[in-house]
Tab-separated table of C-alpha atoms and ligand atoms in Angstrom:
chain	number	residue	atom	x	y	z
H	1	MET	CA	-9.183	-2.204	-5.147
H	2	THR	CA	-7.870	-2.991	-1.664
H	3	LYS	CA	-9.174	-1.238	1.032
H	4	ILE	CA	-6.426	-0.028	3.029
H	5	ALA	CA	-5.986	2.015	6.422
H	6	PHE	CA	-3.024	4.632	6.097
H	7	ILE	CA	-2.125	5.750	10.070
H	8	GLY	CA	0.034	8.600	9.808
H	9	LEU	CA	-0.124	11.313	6.595
H	10	GLY	CA	2.659	13.280	7.670
H	11	ASN	CA	5.525	14.921	4.517
H	12	MET	CA	5.928	11.214	4.164
H	13	GLY	CA	2.808	9.525	4.694
H	14	LEU	CA	0.355	11.853	2.691
H	15	PRO	CA	2.218	11.520	-1.009
H	16	MET	CA	2.181	7.646	-0.633
H	17	ALA	CA	-1.365	7.657	0.238
H	18	LYS	CA	-2.246	9.946	-2.771
H	19	ASN	CA	-0.560	6.855	-4.623
H	20	LEU	CA	-2.552	4.441	-3.603
H	21	LEU	CA	-5.389	6.178	-4.094
H	22	SER	CA	-4.147	7.189	-7.709
H	23	ALA	CA	-3.606	3.263	-8.530
H	24	GLY	CA	-7.616	2.970	-7.215
H	25	HIS	CA	-7.018	1.305	-3.550
H	26	GLU	CA	-9.261	2.396	-1.004
H	27	VAL	CA	-7.721	4.706	1.487
H	28	HIS	CA	-9.014	5.170	5.336
H	29	ALA	CA	-6.666	8.600	6.473
H	30	PHE	CA	-6.216	8.478	10.215
H	31	ASP	CA	-4.003	10.904	11.945
H	32	LEU	CA	-3.250	12.586	15.479
H	33	SER	CA	-3.456	16.042	13.215
H	34	GLU	CA	-7.188	16.581	12.084
H	35	GLU	CA	-5.926	19.279	9.298
H	36	THR	CA	-3.301	16.570	8.045
H	37	VAL	CA	-6.321	13.500	7.565
H	38	ALA	CA	-8.106	16.934	5.823
H	39	LYS	CA	-5.196	17.056	2.895
H	40	ALA	CA	-5.904	12.926	2.381
H	41	VAL	CA	-9.632	13.430	2.509
H	42	ALA	CA	-8.760	16.715	-0.343
H	43	ALA	CA	-6.643	13.622	-2.157
H	44	GLY	CA	-9.679	11.458	-1.682
H	45	ALA	CA	-9.234	9.125	0.899
H	46	ILE	CA	-11.859	8.795	3.730
H	47	ALA	CA	-11.457	10.072	7.050
H	48	ALA	CA	-11.088	7.918	10.086
H	49	LYS	CA	-11.618	9.080	13.747
H	50	SER	CA	-9.646	6.944	15.739
H	51	VAL	CA	-7.166	4.304	15.113
H	52	ILE	CA	-9.994	1.710	15.620
H	53	SER	CA	-12.529	2.912	13.199
H	54	CYS	CA	-9.531	3.566	10.637
H	55	LEU	CA	-9.780	-0.606	10.702
H	56	ASP	CA	-13.579	-1.164	9.992
H	57	ASP	CA	-13.374	-3.517	7.388
H	58	VAL	CA	-9.989	-3.027	5.104
H	59	GLU	CA	-7.559	-5.604	4.216
H	60	VAL	CA	-4.088	-4.086	5.074
H	61	VAL	CA	-2.865	-1.581	7.104
H	62	VAL	CA	-0.231	0.987	6.430
H	63	SER	CA	1.583	3.326	9.288
H	64	MET	CA	4.349	6.164	8.689
H	65	VAL	CA	4.598	7.469	12.006
H	66	PRO	CA	8.103	9.259	13.405
H	67	ALA	CA	9.772	6.478	15.669
H	68	GLY	CA	9.483	3.360	18.031
H	69	PRO	CA	7.365	4.171	20.586
H	70	HIS	CA	4.720	5.977	18.076
H	71	VAL	CA	5.038	2.485	16.720
H	72	LYS	CA	4.342	1.223	19.983
H	73	SER	CA	1.887	2.467	20.906
H	74	LEU	CA	0.101	2.415	17.813
H	75	TYR	CA	0.065	-1.251	17.331
H	76	LEU	CA	0.154	-3.044	21.245
H	77	GLY	CA	-2.169	-2.798	23.866
H	78	ASP	CA	-5.876	-2.621	24.113
H	79	LYS	CA	-6.722	0.038	22.233
H	80	GLY	CA	-3.608	-1.213	19.593
H	81	ILE	CA	-4.391	-2.581	15.848
H	82	ILE	CA	-3.163	-6.143	16.587
H	83	GLU	CA	-5.763	-6.222	19.177
H	84	ASN	CA	-8.959	-4.399	17.022
H	85	ALA	CA	-7.703	-5.376	13.488
H	86	GLY	CA	-10.063	-8.023	11.526
H	87	LYS	CA	-8.429	-11.522	10.615
H	88	ASP	CA	-6.052	-11.853	7.828
H	89	THR	CA	-5.173	-7.899	8.067
H	90	LEU	CA	-1.995	-7.548	6.366
H	91	PHE	CA	0.135	-4.646	8.688
H	92	ILE	CA	2.805	-2.740	6.875
H	93	ASP	CA	4.775	-0.423	9.045
H	94	CYS	CA	7.048	2.020	6.787
H	95	SER	CA	8.188	4.129	9.751
H	96	THR	CA	12.057	4.646	10.729
H	97	ILE	CA	12.641	2.792	14.098
H	98	ASP	CA	15.221	0.895	16.304
H	99	VAL	CA	15.276	-2.564	14.926
H	100	ALA	CA	14.332	-4.265	18.490
H	101	THR	CA	10.966	-2.132	18.463
H	102	ALA	CA	10.387	-3.573	14.859
H	103	ARG	CA	11.286	-7.352	15.971
H	104	GLU	CA	9.004	-6.968	19.490
H	105	VAL	CA	5.853	-5.690	17.228
H	106	ASN	CA	6.050	-8.252	14.757
H	107	THR	CA	6.785	-11.332	16.714
H	108	ALA	CA	3.229	-9.709	18.574
H	109	ALA	CA	1.471	-9.286	15.641
H	110	THR	CA	2.986	-13.149	14.191
H	111	LYS	CA	1.471	-14.571	17.995
H	112	ALA	CA	-2.030	-13.118	17.805
H	113	GLY	CA	-2.161	-14.770	13.677
H	114	PHE	CA	-1.497	-11.198	11.611
H	115	ASP	CA	1.187	-11.492	8.613
H	116	MET	CA	3.375	-8.284	9.285
H	117	VAL	CA	6.616	-6.231	7.763
H	118	ASP	CA	8.683	-3.857	8.979
H	119	ALA	CA	8.701	-1.846	5.475
H	120	PRO	CA	11.387	1.470	6.143
H	121	VAL	CA	11.561	3.437	2.519
H	122	SER	CA	14.750	5.387	1.212
H	123	GLY	CA	14.028	7.895	-1.220
H	124	GLY	CA	12.652	11.239	1.131
H	125	VAL	CA	9.638	13.474	-0.226
H	126	GLY	CA	10.591	13.450	-3.139
H	127	GLY	CA	10.594	9.600	-4.077
H	128	ALA	CA	7.575	9.420	-1.780
H	129	GLU	CA	5.521	12.383	-4.126
H	130	THR	CA	7.228	10.339	-7.313
H	131	GLY	CA	6.167	6.811	-6.399
H	132	THR	CA	9.995	5.805	-6.411
H	133	LEU	CA	10.643	5.180	-3.153
H	134	THR	CA	12.923	2.226	-2.190
H	135	PHE	CA	11.895	-0.168	0.523
H	136	MET	CA	13.815	-2.600	2.797
H	137	VAL	CA	11.726	-4.821	3.550
H	138	GLY	CA	12.032	-7.421	6.965
H	139	GLY	CA	9.361	-10.284	7.350
H	140	SER	CA	8.424	-13.968	6.341
H	141	GLU	CA	7.999	-14.742	3.042
H	142	GLN	CA	4.430	-15.042	3.057
H	143	ALA	CA	4.295	-10.990	4.578
H	144	PHE	CA	6.842	-9.940	1.939
H	145	ASN	CA	4.710	-11.583	-1.007
H	146	ARG	CA	1.431	-10.533	0.388
H	147	ALA	CA	3.091	-6.732	0.765
H	148	LYS	CA	4.465	-6.091	-2.277
H	149	PRO	CA	1.851	-5.331	-4.668
H	150	ILE	CA	1.132	-2.437	-2.057
H	151	LEU	CA	4.049	-1.734	-2.046
H	152	ASP	CA	4.921	-1.765	-5.671
H	153	VAL	CA	2.364	1.100	-5.651
H	154	MET	CA	4.892	3.958	-3.425
H	155	GLY	CA	8.085	2.809	-4.473
H	156	GLY	CA	10.706	1.900	-7.474
H	157	ARG	CA	12.443	-1.077	-5.837
H	158	ILE	CA	11.344	-3.459	-2.932
H	159	ILE	CA	13.998	-5.470	-1.500
H	160	HIS	CA	13.537	-8.701	1.090
H	161	THR	CA	16.089	-8.127	3.387
H	162	GLY	CA	15.057	-10.996	5.637
H	163	GLY	CA	13.137	-11.659	8.386
H	164	ALA	CA	11.175	-9.717	11.125
H	165	GLY	CA	13.524	-5.725	11.869
H	166	ASN	CA	15.846	-6.617	9.010
H	167	GLY	CA	13.857	-3.950	6.867
H	168	GLU	CA	15.262	-1.399	9.763
H	169	ALA	CA	18.881	-2.861	9.813
H	170	ALA	CA	19.185	-2.773	5.758
H	171	LYS	CA	17.887	0.705	6.981
H	172	ILE	CA	19.999	2.158	9.413
H	173	CYS	CA	23.393	0.385	8.138
H	174	ASN	CA	22.957	1.936	4.919
H	175	ASN	CA	22.004	5.168	6.457
H	176	MET	CA	25.303	5.033	8.664
H	177	LEU	CA	27.328	4.614	5.776
H	178	LEU	CA	26.144	7.358	4.015
H	179	ALA	CA	27.044	9.718	6.847
H	180	ILE	CA	30.666	7.801	7.009
H	181	SER	CA	31.257	8.390	3.554
H	182	MET	CA	29.726	12.132	3.452
H	183	ILE	CA	31.994	13.128	6.158
H	184	GLY	CA	35.227	11.509	4.520
H	185	SER	CA	33.857	13.304	1.243
H	186	SER	CA	34.247	16.309	3.239
H	187	GLU	CA	36.927	16.350	4.819
H	188	ILE	CA	39.032	15.337	0.614
H	189	PHE	CA	37.598	19.091	-0.191
H	190	THR	CA	39.253	20.511	4.031
H	191	LEU	CA	41.914	19.025	3.437
H	192	GLY	CA	42.417	19.537	-0.231
H	193	ARG	CA	41.809	23.348	0.139
H	194	LYS	CA	44.854	23.579	2.490
H	195	LEU	CA	47.155	22.053	0.416
H	196	GLY	CA	45.825	24.595	-2.741
H	197	LEU	CA	44.311	22.000	-4.471
H	198	ASP	CA	41.199	23.461	-6.460
H	199	ASP	CA	37.952	21.987	-5.368
H	200	GLN	CA	37.305	20.971	-8.802
H	201	VAL	CA	40.623	19.084	-9.644
H	202	LEU	CA	40.710	16.938	-6.740
H	203	PHE	CA	36.793	15.994	-7.902
H	204	ASP	CA	37.423	15.038	-10.962
H	205	VAL	CA	40.620	12.823	-9.883
H	206	ALA	CA	38.252	11.245	-6.651
H	207	SER	CA	35.138	11.033	-8.385
H	208	THR	CA	36.937	8.678	-10.898
H	209	SER	CA	39.224	6.600	-8.842
H	210	SER	CA	39.483	4.229	-6.254
H	211	GLY	CA	37.749	7.245	-3.695
H	212	ARG	CA	34.728	7.421	-5.701
H	213	CYS	CA	31.218	7.077	-3.572
H	214	TRP	CA	27.452	8.407	-3.908
H	215	SER	CA	28.416	10.830	-1.147
H	216	LEU	CA	31.020	12.483	-3.560
H	217	ASP	CA	30.126	11.690	-7.409
H	218	THR	CA	26.076	11.885	-7.413
H	219	TYR	CA	25.876	14.591	-3.700
H	220	CYS	CA	29.163	16.576	-3.578
H	221	PRO	CA	29.276	18.567	0.030
H	222	VAL	CA	31.247	21.331	-1.988
H	223	PRO	CA	29.604	23.901	-4.491
H	224	GLY	CA	30.500	23.761	-8.011
H	225	PRO	CA	31.249	19.966	-9.155
H	226	VAL	CA	27.386	18.489	-8.748
H	227	PRO	CA	24.937	21.406	-9.778
H	228	THR	CA	22.084	19.524	-8.727
H	229	SER	CA	23.841	18.633	-5.189
H	230	PRO	CA	22.266	20.917	-1.965
H	231	ALA	CA	25.754	22.170	-1.482
H	232	ASN	CA	24.711	25.069	-4.282
H	233	ASN	CA	21.567	25.868	-3.278
H	234	ASP	CA	23.005	26.901	0.693
H	235	TYR	CA	22.723	23.511	1.913
H	236	LYS	CA	18.927	23.334	2.030
H	237	ALA	CA	18.029	20.184	2.827
H	238	GLY	CA	17.579	17.569	1.080
H	239	PHE	CA	18.003	15.174	3.418
H	240	ALA	CA	17.870	17.446	6.695
H	241	VAL	CA	21.223	17.007	9.399
H	242	ASP	CA	18.721	15.908	12.619
H	243	MET	CA	16.955	12.805	9.760
H	244	MET	CA	20.395	11.905	9.403
H	245	LEU	CA	21.173	12.072	12.932
H	246	LYS	CA	17.628	10.154	14.002
H	247	ASP	CA	19.297	7.228	11.902
H	248	LEU	CA	22.727	6.866	13.301
H	249	ARG	CA	21.519	7.327	16.531
H	250	LEU	CA	19.265	4.240	15.926
H	251	ALA	CA	22.234	2.733	14.174
H	252	LYS	CA	24.181	3.107	17.583
H	253	VAL	CA	21.648	1.805	19.682
H	254	ALA	CA	22.022	-1.361	17.274
H	255	ALA	CA	25.639	-1.204	17.402
H	256	ASP	CA	25.624	-0.898	21.117
H	257	ASP	CA	22.931	-3.718	21.701
H	258	THR	CA	24.421	-6.116	19.389
H	259	GLY	CA	28.188	-5.162	20.537
H	260	ALA	CA	29.276	-4.804	17.230
H	261	ASN	CA	31.957	-2.418	16.684
H	262	THR	CA	31.545	0.703	14.842
H	263	PRO	CA	33.728	3.262	15.400
H	264	LEU	CA	32.991	5.298	12.452
H	265	GLY	CA	29.826	4.803	12.999
H	266	ALA	CA	29.652	6.607	16.558
H	267	LEU	CA	32.082	9.193	15.544
H	268	SER	CA	29.709	10.276	12.946
H	269	GLU	CA	26.921	10.773	15.584
H	270	GLN	CA	28.969	12.890	17.781
H	271	LEU	CA	29.864	14.702	14.515
H	272	TYR	CA	26.365	15.095	13.641
H	273	THR	CA	25.364	15.664	16.923
H	274	GLN	CA	27.319	19.046	17.162
H	275	LEU	CA	26.129	20.340	13.921
H	276	SER	CA	22.402	19.723	15.549
H	277	GLU	CA	23.330	21.323	18.443
H	278	SER	CA	25.080	24.796	17.225
H	279	GLY	CA	21.705	25.350	15.658
H	280	HIS	CA	21.771	23.285	11.923
H	281	GLY	CA	19.409	20.634	12.395
H	282	GLY	CA	17.867	21.850	9.313
H	283	LEU	CA	20.370	22.012	6.834
H	284	ASP	CA	21.284	19.383	4.297
H	285	PHE	CA	23.325	16.659	5.888
H	286	SER	CA	26.570	17.410	3.167
H	287	GLY	CA	26.203	20.954	5.804
H	288	VAL	CA	28.866	18.982	7.733
H	289	PHE	CA	31.373	20.427	5.359
H	290	GLN	CA	30.906	23.633	6.424
H	291	MET	CA	31.655	22.149	10.014
H	292	LEU	CA	34.153	20.703	9.269
H	293	ASP	CA	36.138	23.969	7.172
H	294	GLU	CA	35.414	25.741	9.860
H	295	LYS	CA	32.797	27.797	8.029
H	296	LEU	CA	29.612	26.978	11.069
N	1	NAD	P1	5.901	13.738	10.097
N	1	NAD	O1	6.351	14.159	11.482
N	1	NAD	O2	6.072	14.762	8.979
N	1	NAD	O3	4.705	12.480	9.990
N	1	NAD	C1	4.748	11.596	11.034
N	1	NAD	C2	3.001	11.760	11.179
N	1	NAD	O4	2.547	10.640	11.803
N	1	NAD	C3	2.791	13.224	11.837
N	1	NAD	O5	1.704	13.630	11.025
N	1	NAD	C4	1.676	12.963	13.391
N	1	NAD	O6	1.001	13.216	13.534
N	1	NAD	C5	1.470	11.149	13.030
N	1	NAD	N1	1.714	10.530	13.679
N	1	NAD	C6	2.589	10.002	14.897
N	1	NAD	N2	1.486	9.415	15.944
N	1	NAD	C7	0.473	8.876	15.365
N	1	NAD	C8	-0.312	8.032	16.385
N	1	NAD	N3	-0.198	7.405	17.013
N	1	NAD	N4	-1.299	7.399	15.198
N	1	NAD	C9	-1.789	8.723	13.893
N	1	NAD	N5	-0.586	9.814	13.673
N	1	NAD	C10	0.124	9.423	14.635
N	1	NAD	O7	7.532	12.532	9.753
N	1	NAD	P2	7.826	12.230	8.067
N	1	NAD	O8	8.793	12.810	7.456
N	1	NAD	O9	7.051	11.468	7.385
N	1	NAD	O10	8.617	10.977	8.603
N	1	NAD	C11	7.868	9.542	8.801
N	1	NAD	C12	8.861	8.204	9.002
N	1	NAD	O11	9.507	8.164	7.912
N	1	NAD	C13	9.686	8.677	10.156
N	1	NAD	O12	9.726	7.501	10.290
N	1	NAD	C14	10.865	9.014	9.377
N	1	NAD	O13	12.352	8.790	10.084
N	1	NAD	C15	11.004	8.221	7.827
N	1	NAD	N6	11.413	8.852	6.482
N	1	NAD	C16	11.373	10.261	6.304
N	1	NAD	C17	12.069	10.640	5.460
N	1	NAD	C18	11.863	12.050	5.011
N	1	NAD	O14	12.531	12.697	3.997
N	1	NAD	N7	10.477	12.932	5.842
N	1	NAD	C19	12.513	9.875	4.526
N	1	NAD	C20	12.617	8.329	5.081
N	1	NAD	C21	12.381	7.982	6.136
């Protein structure tokens, strides 16, 4: 049994914390929302009134908050985790944030003598509930080896992607490709329809030919060919447009910072911005097909 502080118990954090509790760990829960903490307490967690009180006597801190500024404010400064955690506490930040912030916070933690990993996830709320998330983990070998047994409880695949920030780097690179391949998969149906091709026939060809990819063969953006895809459920998310847009913006910042040439990533960010700004941010990200097919 490990004593764990869990900070940020929203859509993802709560089911992740529940899996830690089910595995017999002691979870001290803190969130800015008292209602959210109450849900964790109902599942067996111990309520904490502040970040600092959450840290009392724990061996591991797991954080799952929205974005880079939240992570910075949690870890840095006088009232932050780094200043107030006990010796040898391990820090695991599972939030999806920008690479630069992940590296800045890791550097501060390491300087203060702590092990820390950035461990963003893929798999969504469903994966968090079933404990089958994929964790992409950046940090030292030692930090990774310490984090792995905790991550194993919440995930199905735990991949060490390199040094600090490389978990975030892998996550945003993967999601940039996901956006590009979803737009590409959508475009073949918009063109195919104009050319008189039946959706199912085009799917049967492309999903078994060199154009095949996950966005097409598992998450097809047109209704019909893949019964489980959100296209058959009025494009209800799934993975929302606004979540994809967040990740594309992180990819764009990273590309700008490093001078990487990612024109399709940049164009994807523009298309998802257009979709979000037209009031469809809550739609599944495969709904980009509807925009391209002039239905939105
Ligand atoms: P959420 O908004 O549901 O939950 C975030 C929680 O963090 C909220 O309860 C909020 O009150 C809390 N919080 C914010 N700042 C805090 C602070 N300083 N101290 C304590 N609590 C604080 O978000 P979510 O959907 O659970 O996503 C969390 C992270 O996981 C995000 O970075 C997101 O991009 C990433 N992610 C989400 C999904 C998904 O499907 N929801 C999938 C993969 C990755």
